[in-house]
Each structure stands twice: as structure tokens, then as C-alpha cells.
């Protein structure tokens, strides 16, 4: 395409909203008008399905749940007065609680102020708050936040060691919808023991964000924790950032949560338009469909050119991949859908994997995230007439051009600056794009059977471990792996048994191994 035609295409496909100062450019995706026209019937159905979802239709038939994260930023859309009131009251409660903490009216028993937060969660309950903290937390927040987002003992130790001198002034937020998800439950138990080890009453520091009546809710109320906030049945973890899950930790860091909600509400309005070319989320879904032939045949590389948006690609990784990565479609047909997402930040990645993107296998499409404002205040020149920000902008434009010249497609999302309003808008934009794309390819974007399968498989292993330990405790002499598997009654699980005893042995727990560790047939296993 010659320069004049490409400039015309840029103008034809550039989306701009003055209120947000938001731009979306899909001109470097090589679809043509015929492709857009052919996809129109699918979009008509997707728009209708999305409208029904927002009106309270059961969008997650597996669990008989509504999907209503859009109501969080516009409670007037909620399908019942009770839900509307609950949303409003929760945000007001977050605001009131935050004011009391920041003013010192709510304070720890041994200090006049809380100084830190430990946020314990997994998946969307961690990734959303982490992204927002990295993007928006001030340089000197009123409370500094730390995340326990895994059941890795060394990771938990690192956080607790860093806070050992401030544990007495550290709030703990435990986030779990059911209260039974192993990772946050394990993190809570370990942190609770750490507080007890410092002679601190954990209940005076703890906040629960959970479903009403859950195990965690019952525990928090029985122990008289500082506060509880709701996780709604109709909000999934990966779309929960604008619920109490994300709003409470953000508010405690001094982030303007009302601006986040306002930005998301504006973007929701823009993405309800039933016209692909005038709906930025539909434009994204169209581009994704084109890039991967509606089958996710190409990966999505997300490259924000701003350090504070470093975690946006990780946040989108869960939102996109957990929502769209499905074996079955809504008709029960095996389809193996999904879009793989990865990325770090520009221009760092130009000195890393962009080499392959430019010249290697063309199995991706790029999304550039551009921020127009370099910094608050003037920038010094690093060359005559050139600043660091000029270099960053030039590197973005140069990479986009280099990729296009080598037949690599790209999308560019542009915001005026990184602030609560624009971050809220970005969250809403991608939530809607994922929903629309899910409808286009006929998958349920709001359940996660693969995640549940993983949890069940882990439970099976832990049950097998208990059986192994019981058999060894009852044995008077060492056993070979084969003998141990037979006595457990799991000869078909001998590899799993080997990995269990190896892990227990490495941690000095329950098991003694003798023999050549590289020759599994020589191993003799006994209770420690």
C-alpha cells in the first residue's frame, strides 16, 4: 500500500474520544472492507448478546450466574434495586473505611497509624490490584502495599521478612470469594502465624473481601476482624478490579477510585455502540479475529511504552487467556479456542525479543500502548532539541513501521497520560473486547473449567501424599518405590508417588531416602 493510501486508511480507521483523550488505531491490521462486511452478522449477534448480559441474563450457564461487572461503575444498570444499593453502599463503605484508616481513627493497637498493607489473593484478586498499584500508586503512598499471590513458602517469607519491623502497623487484606481457595487460605494461615509469633492479635489487623456466608466471611465475623467487604457472585476474579477487590487496596494507597470508576463508565458507554467502526472494543475484537482467523492462530504481544504500565500485559494475559481459552464452545463442540498473550514494556523489549518479532516467525500481532505525556513537568534535553520522551516516542513509531514493512500487523492504543481515569478506561475497554470476541467465536468467556480441573488434580495429589505418609508410618522396614506404590494401592501412580517422597525428603519432612538418587530402582524409602 503506498503512502497516500496508508494515510487515508489511518484516517478512516482512527478512533478518537475527546472526553477521554483516547485514540485507537487499527490501520496496520490488514483486513479489508469485505472482511468487515462478512463479519457483520456475527457482530450483530454479539452486540445483542452483550446487551442481554448487561440486563442480567444468565451468561454463565455452567454455574447459573449473571455477569455484572459493568454494573460496578454504573449501578443504575443493575437488574434489581437490591444489587444497585449493594454496589453503592460498598463503595461508600470503602471510602468511609479508608478515611478512618488514613486519619488514624482506625489504627493498630501498638501504633498511631497503619503504614503498610499485605494483600493476599490469587489470579485476578492479585493481578488487578498489582497492575493498578504499579500504574497509579504515588511515590510515597499513605500505605505501601505488598502482595502474597502464591503458595510459595519462600515468597511468603520474603514479604514477611521485609515487614518484620513494621508488622505491628501492617494491615492484611485477605481476598477469596469462597474462602476455600488454597493459595489465599495458605497465605492467610502463614501470615496469621507470623502475627502470633510477634504477639500481635491478627484480628486487629485483618480485613476480608469475600462472599457473604463463605468460610472466610464466617471466620472474619467469628474472630471480629476489622472489616469485611463483599465479593459478588456475578463478578469473576479477572473482572473484579473495580469491585472491592481492587478499590479497597487502591483507596488505601491514595488512588482516586471515583476517577477509575468514572473512566470505566465512560468507556462502557463508548463500547455499547452497535457500530464496529465507532466502537473501540469492537474494533479490537475485529482485529483479534482477523489476526488469528477466529481461531487464535497468532499470539497477542502487548507492549506498553511507559514503565508504570509494565504489569498491563500480565493483567491482560489472565483476562484474555482465562476468558477465551476454552476446549468447548457454547454448543458443546470441541474448538480449542484462545489467544496467547505476552509482553513486557517498550523500549526494553526492542533490545530483547522484538528482534524475533521483526525478522522471525510471524506468529503474532502487536499491541502498542502509547502515552502522550512524557512526565509531569519539563524534560531536559539529552541531545539538542531531543528529550528522553522524544526517544521513547520515536522508538515506538520506528518499531511499528519496521514491523509493518515486514508484514507484521499491529494495533496502537493511545492515552493522554497514566491516571486513574485512563486506567479505569483501559480496564473497561479490554473487558468489553474480550466479551465481544467471546461471542464472536461462540465460547463462554465467563467460566474457567480448566482452573477448576487444576485445583481438583492438586487435591488428588495431596490425598495421595497423606496415604503415602500413613503407609510409611506403619512400616517397620524401608520400601522400594514399587513396593510403596503397591501398598498405597496406586501402582499406576508411581511417578506421582516418587515426586511426593522426593519433595518431602528435600524438606526434611516425614521421609528418608537411601540409595542412588539418580537410580530410582535403587531407592529405599522409610519414615523419618
mmCIF file of C-alpha atoms in Angstrom, residues 44-253:
data_model
loop_
_atom_site.group_PDB
_atom_site.id
_atom_site.type_symbol
_atom_site.label_atom_id
_atom_site.label_comp_id
_atom_site.label_asym_id
_atom_site.label_seq_id
_atom_site.Cartn_x
_atom_site.Cartn_y
_atom_site.Cartn_z
ATOM 1 C CA UNK A 44 -24.904 -8.078 15.319
ATOM 2 C CA UNK A 45 -25.400 -11.191 17.442
ATOM 3 C CA UNK A 46 -22.503 -10.262 19.722
ATOM 4 C CA UNK A 47 -23.935 -6.794 20.363
ATOM 5 C CA UNK A 48 -27.308 -8.329 21.188
ATOM 6 C CA UNK A 49 -25.750 -10.930 23.489
ATOM 7 C CA UNK A 50 -23.721 -8.250 25.263
ATOM 8 C CA UNK A 51 -26.819 -6.114 25.795
ATOM 9 C CA UNK A 52 -28.651 -9.117 27.263
ATOM 10 C CA UNK A 53 -25.700 -9.818 29.558
ATOM 11 C CA UNK A 54 -25.797 -6.284 30.942
ATOM 12 C CA UNK A 55 -29.531 -6.593 31.525
ATOM 13 C CA UNK A 56 -28.953 -9.581 33.805
ATOM 14 C CA UNK A 57 -29.244 -12.610 31.518
ATOM 15 C CA UNK A 58 -27.623 -15.809 32.759
ATOM 16 C CA UNK A 59 -24.359 -15.522 30.889
ATOM 17 C CA UNK A 60 -22.597 -18.328 32.732
ATOM 18 C CA UNK A 61 -24.932 -21.311 32.328
ATOM 19 C CA UNK A 62 -22.469 -23.766 33.931
ATOM 20 C CA UNK A 63 -22.894 -22.011 37.282
ATOM 21 C CA UNK A 64 -26.259 -20.309 36.696
ATOM 22 C CA UNK A 65 -24.669 -16.905 37.230
ATOM 23 C CA UNK A 66 -25.200 -13.450 35.864
ATOM 24 C CA UNK A 67 -22.161 -11.454 34.774
ATOM 25 C CA UNK A 68 -22.394 -7.895 36.018
ATOM 26 C CA UNK A 69 -19.008 -6.226 36.394
ATOM 27 C CA UNK A 70 -20.397 -3.388 34.227
ATOM 28 C CA UNK A 71 -22.854 -2.520 36.989
ATOM 29 C CA UNK A 72 -19.969 -1.752 39.356
ATOM 30 C CA UNK A 73 -19.286 1.578 37.593
ATOM 31 C CA UNK A 74 -22.925 2.347 36.767
ATOM 32 C CA UNK A 75 -25.206 0.927 39.481
ATOM 33 C CA UNK A 76 -28.273 2.304 37.689
ATOM 34 C CA UNK A 77 -27.840 -0.554 35.189
ATOM 35 C CA UNK A 78 -28.140 -3.240 37.877
ATOM 36 C CA UNK A 79 -31.100 -5.566 37.260
ATOM 37 C CA UNK A 80 -32.547 -5.223 40.788
ATOM 38 C CA UNK A 81 -32.774 -2.374 43.326
ATOM 39 C CA UNK A 82 -31.038 -4.606 45.879
ATOM 40 C CA UNK A 83 -27.944 -5.072 43.704
ATOM 41 C CA UNK A 84 -27.856 -1.369 42.893
ATOM 42 C CA UNK A 85 -27.988 -0.420 46.561
ATOM 43 C CA UNK A 86 -25.381 -3.013 47.494
ATOM 44 C CA UNK A 87 -22.918 -1.605 44.934
ATOM 45 C CA UNK A 88 -23.434 1.976 46.107
ATOM 46 C CA UNK A 89 -23.161 1.092 49.784
ATOM 47 C CA UNK A 90 -19.981 -0.940 49.233
ATOM 48 C CA UNK A 91 -18.141 1.936 47.567
ATOM 49 C CA UNK A 92 -19.333 4.301 50.291
ATOM 50 C CA UNK A 93 -18.147 1.814 52.916
ATOM 51 C CA UNK A 94 -14.732 1.597 51.217
ATOM 52 C CA UNK A 95 -14.487 5.384 51.195
ATOM 53 C CA UNK A 96 -15.523 5.684 54.854
ATOM 54 C CA UNK A 97 -13.176 2.898 55.991
ATOM 55 C CA UNK A 98 -10.266 4.413 54.055
ATOM 56 C CA UNK A 99 -10.824 7.866 55.574
ATOM 57 C CA UNK A 100 -10.782 6.364 59.069
ATOM 58 C CA UNK A 101 -7.578 4.425 58.379
ATOM 59 C CA UNK A 102 -5.770 7.351 56.766
ATOM 60 C CA UNK A 103 -6.837 9.744 59.531
ATOM 61 C CA UNK A 104 -5.769 7.340 62.270
ATOM 62 C CA UNK A 105 -9.281 6.845 63.637
ATOM 63 C CA UNK A 106 -8.795 3.168 62.805
ATOM 64 C CA UNK A 107 -5.263 2.273 63.852
ATOM 65 C CA UNK A 108 -3.273 -0.737 65.095
ATOM 66 C CA UNK A 109 -3.113 -1.425 68.841
ATOM 67 C CA UNK A 110 0.586 -0.529 69.114
ATOM 68 C CA UNK A 111 0.865 2.375 66.655
ATOM 69 C CA UNK A 112 -0.941 5.586 65.764
ATOM 70 C CA UNK A 113 -1.148 4.742 62.042
ATOM 71 C CA UNK A 114 -1.062 1.815 59.688
ATOM 72 C CA UNK A 115 1.960 2.064 57.385
ATOM 73 C CA UNK A 116 1.677 -0.968 55.110
ATOM 74 C CA UNK A 117 -0.720 -3.458 53.547
ATOM 75 C CA UNK A 118 -0.282 -7.160 52.859
ATOM 76 C CA UNK A 119 -2.759 -8.162 50.161
ATOM 77 C CA UNK A 120 -3.326 -11.916 49.963
ATOM 78 C CA UNK A 121 -5.055 -13.167 46.822
ATOM 79 C CA UNK A 122 -4.620 -15.228 43.673
ATOM 80 C CA UNK A 123 -5.329 -14.716 39.980
ATOM 81 C CA UNK A 124 -7.499 -11.672 39.294
ATOM 82 C CA UNK A 125 -7.620 -10.882 43.009
ATOM 83 C CA UNK A 126 -3.888 -10.207 42.800
ATOM 84 C CA UNK A 127 -3.154 -9.244 39.190
ATOM 85 C CA UNK A 128 -5.658 -6.380 39.049
ATOM 86 C CA UNK A 129 -4.539 -4.739 42.307
ATOM 87 C CA UNK A 130 -0.865 -5.274 41.366
ATOM 88 C CA UNK A 131 -1.345 -3.625 37.975
ATOM 89 C CA UNK A 132 -3.157 -0.645 39.468
ATOM 90 C CA UNK A 133 -0.594 -0.259 42.266
ATOM 91 C CA UNK A 134 2.271 -0.222 39.758
ATOM 92 C CA UNK A 135 0.434 2.178 37.458
ATOM 93 C CA UNK A 136 -1.094 4.622 39.925
ATOM 94 C CA UNK A 137 0.295 4.398 43.435
ATOM 95 C CA UNK A 138 2.023 7.665 44.406
ATOM 96 C CA UNK A 139 5.750 7.663 45.076
ATOM 97 C CA UNK A 140 5.065 7.996 48.790
ATOM 98 C CA UNK A 141 1.674 6.344 49.377
ATOM 99 C CA UNK A 142 -0.047 6.672 52.748
ATOM 100 C CA UNK A 143 0.136 2.860 52.961
ATOM 101 C CA UNK A 144 2.681 0.859 50.973
ATOM 102 C CA UNK A 145 1.283 -2.365 49.524
ATOM 103 C CA UNK A 146 2.887 -5.821 49.351
ATOM 104 C CA UNK A 147 1.380 -8.861 47.653
ATOM 105 C CA UNK A 148 1.267 -12.532 48.586
ATOM 106 C CA UNK A 149 -0.110 -14.041 45.393
ATOM 107 C CA UNK A 150 1.137 -17.627 45.536
ATOM 108 C CA UNK A 151 1.537 -20.563 47.902
ATOM 109 C CA UNK A 152 5.334 -20.378 47.606
ATOM 110 C CA UNK A 153 6.828 -20.500 51.137
ATOM 111 C CA UNK A 154 9.949 -18.579 50.108
ATOM 112 C CA UNK A 155 7.823 -15.850 48.531
ATOM 113 C CA UNK A 156 5.776 -15.523 51.709
ATOM 114 C CA UNK A 157 8.958 -15.399 53.794
ATOM 115 C CA UNK A 158 10.353 -12.602 51.648
ATOM 116 C CA UNK A 159 7.314 -10.380 52.266
ATOM 117 C CA UNK A 160 7.222 -11.132 55.996
ATOM 118 C CA UNK A 161 10.975 -10.548 56.350
ATOM 119 C CA UNK A 162 10.737 -7.176 54.636
ATOM 120 C CA UNK A 163 7.949 -6.193 57.021
ATOM 121 C CA UNK A 164 9.307 -7.729 60.211
ATOM 122 C CA UNK A 165 9.939 -4.314 61.793
ATOM 123 C CA UNK A 166 6.579 -2.910 60.632
ATOM 124 C CA UNK A 167 4.302 -5.901 61.113
ATOM 125 C CA UNK A 168 2.701 -4.127 64.074
ATOM 126 C CA UNK A 169 1.497 -1.375 61.710
ATOM 127 C CA UNK A 170 0.566 -3.533 58.701
ATOM 128 C CA UNK A 171 -2.996 -4.172 57.555
ATOM 129 C CA UNK A 172 -3.788 -7.542 55.994
ATOM 130 C CA UNK A 173 -6.400 -7.875 53.242
ATOM 131 C CA UNK A 174 -7.438 -11.476 52.533
ATOM 132 C CA UNK A 175 -9.272 -11.863 49.225
ATOM 133 C CA UNK A 176 -11.108 -15.083 48.373
ATOM 134 C CA UNK A 177 -14.615 -15.488 47.015
ATOM 135 C CA UNK A 178 -15.174 -18.933 48.518
ATOM 136 C CA UNK A 179 -12.715 -18.722 51.380
ATOM 137 C CA UNK A 180 -11.505 -22.181 50.417
ATOM 138 C CA UNK A 181 -9.150 -21.435 47.512
ATOM 139 C CA UNK A 182 -5.863 -22.983 48.687
ATOM 140 C CA UNK A 183 -3.430 -20.188 47.776
ATOM 141 C CA UNK A 184 -5.055 -17.300 49.694
ATOM 142 C CA UNK A 185 -6.074 -19.640 52.512
ATOM 143 C CA UNK A 186 -2.478 -20.851 52.893
ATOM 144 C CA UNK A 187 -1.140 -17.302 52.765
ATOM 145 C CA UNK A 188 -3.608 -16.213 55.439
ATOM 146 C CA UNK A 189 -2.650 -19.103 57.742
ATOM 147 C CA UNK A 190 1.068 -18.343 57.415
ATOM 148 C CA UNK A 191 0.612 -14.595 57.952
ATOM 149 C CA UNK A 192 -1.675 -15.234 60.893
ATOM 150 C CA UNK A 193 1.039 -17.395 62.492
ATOM 151 C CA UNK A 194 3.614 -14.682 61.844
ATOM 152 C CA UNK A 195 1.453 -12.152 63.702
ATOM 153 C CA UNK A 196 1.010 -14.577 66.585
ATOM 154 C CA UNK A 197 4.793 -15.047 66.644
ATOM 155 C CA UNK A 198 5.120 -11.291 67.236
ATOM 156 C CA UNK A 199 2.403 -11.398 69.942
ATOM 157 C CA UNK A 200 0.020 -9.482 67.699
ATOM 158 C CA UNK A 201 -3.725 -10.128 67.615
ATOM 159 C CA UNK A 202 -4.323 -10.837 63.932
ATOM 160 C CA UNK A 203 -7.993 -9.845 64.135
ATOM 161 C CA UNK A 204 -6.973 -6.235 64.862
ATOM 162 C CA UNK A 205 -5.167 -6.068 61.508
ATOM 163 C CA UNK A 206 -7.291 -8.222 59.212
ATOM 164 C CA UNK A 207 -9.861 -7.397 56.534
ATOM 165 C CA UNK A 208 -11.761 -9.946 54.458
ATOM 166 C CA UNK A 209 -13.047 -9.471 50.919
ATOM 167 C CA UNK A 210 -15.244 -12.475 50.270
ATOM 168 C CA UNK A 211 -18.745 -13.769 49.516
ATOM 169 C CA UNK A 212 -21.368 -13.437 52.186
ATOM 170 C CA UNK A 213 -21.595 -16.682 54.167
ATOM 171 C CA UNK A 214 -18.304 -18.091 52.865
ATOM 172 C CA UNK A 215 -15.806 -19.855 55.120
ATOM 173 C CA UNK A 216 -13.696 -16.695 55.150
ATOM 174 C CA UNK A 217 -16.703 -14.497 55.918
ATOM 175 C CA UNK A 218 -17.667 -16.738 58.835
ATOM 176 C CA UNK A 219 -14.097 -16.757 60.151
ATOM 177 C CA UNK A 220 -13.759 -12.976 59.920
ATOM 178 C CA UNK A 221 -17.028 -12.407 61.753
ATOM 179 C CA UNK A 222 -16.369 -15.020 64.421
ATOM 180 C CA UNK A 223 -12.938 -13.517 65.155
ATOM 181 C CA UNK A 224 -14.211 -9.918 64.884
ATOM 182 C CA UNK A 225 -11.839 -8.789 62.131
ATOM 183 C CA UNK A 226 -11.571 -5.058 61.380
ATOM 184 C CA UNK A 227 -13.953 -5.203 58.409
ATOM 185 C CA UNK A 228 -15.438 -7.372 55.669
ATOM 186 C CA UNK A 229 -16.282 -6.312 52.124
ATOM 187 C CA UNK A 230 -18.290 -8.276 49.549
ATOM 188 C CA UNK A 231 -17.235 -10.311 46.530
ATOM 189 C CA UNK A 232 -20.274 -10.707 44.348
ATOM 190 C CA UNK A 233 -21.386 -13.967 42.794
ATOM 191 C CA UNK A 234 -21.840 -12.114 39.498
ATOM 192 C CA UNK A 235 -18.266 -10.761 39.289
ATOM 193 C CA UNK A 236 -15.442 -13.057 38.210
ATOM 194 C CA UNK A 237 -11.950 -12.629 39.615
ATOM 195 C CA UNK A 238 -10.461 -11.399 36.342
ATOM 196 C CA UNK A 239 -13.115 -8.675 36.078
ATOM 197 C CA UNK A 240 -13.069 -7.724 39.767
ATOM 198 C CA UNK A 241 -10.608 -4.818 39.793
ATOM 199 C CA UNK A 242 -13.409 -2.248 40.016
ATOM 200 C CA UNK A 243 -15.113 -4.100 42.853
ATOM 201 C CA UNK A 244 -13.938 -4.059 46.485
ATOM 202 C CA UNK A 245 -11.134 -6.412 45.374
ATOM 203 C CA UNK A 246 -9.341 -3.578 43.611
ATOM 204 C CA UNK A 247 -10.971 -0.469 45.010
ATOM 205 C CA UNK A 248 -10.121 -1.021 48.676
ATOM 206 C CA UNK A 249 -6.351 -1.508 48.238
ATOM 207 C CA UNK A 250 -6.274 1.316 45.685
ATOM 208 C CA UNK A 251 -8.068 3.728 48.017
ATOM 209 C CA UNK A 252 -5.735 2.846 50.893
ATOM 210 C CA UNK A 253 -2.772 3.769 48.655
#
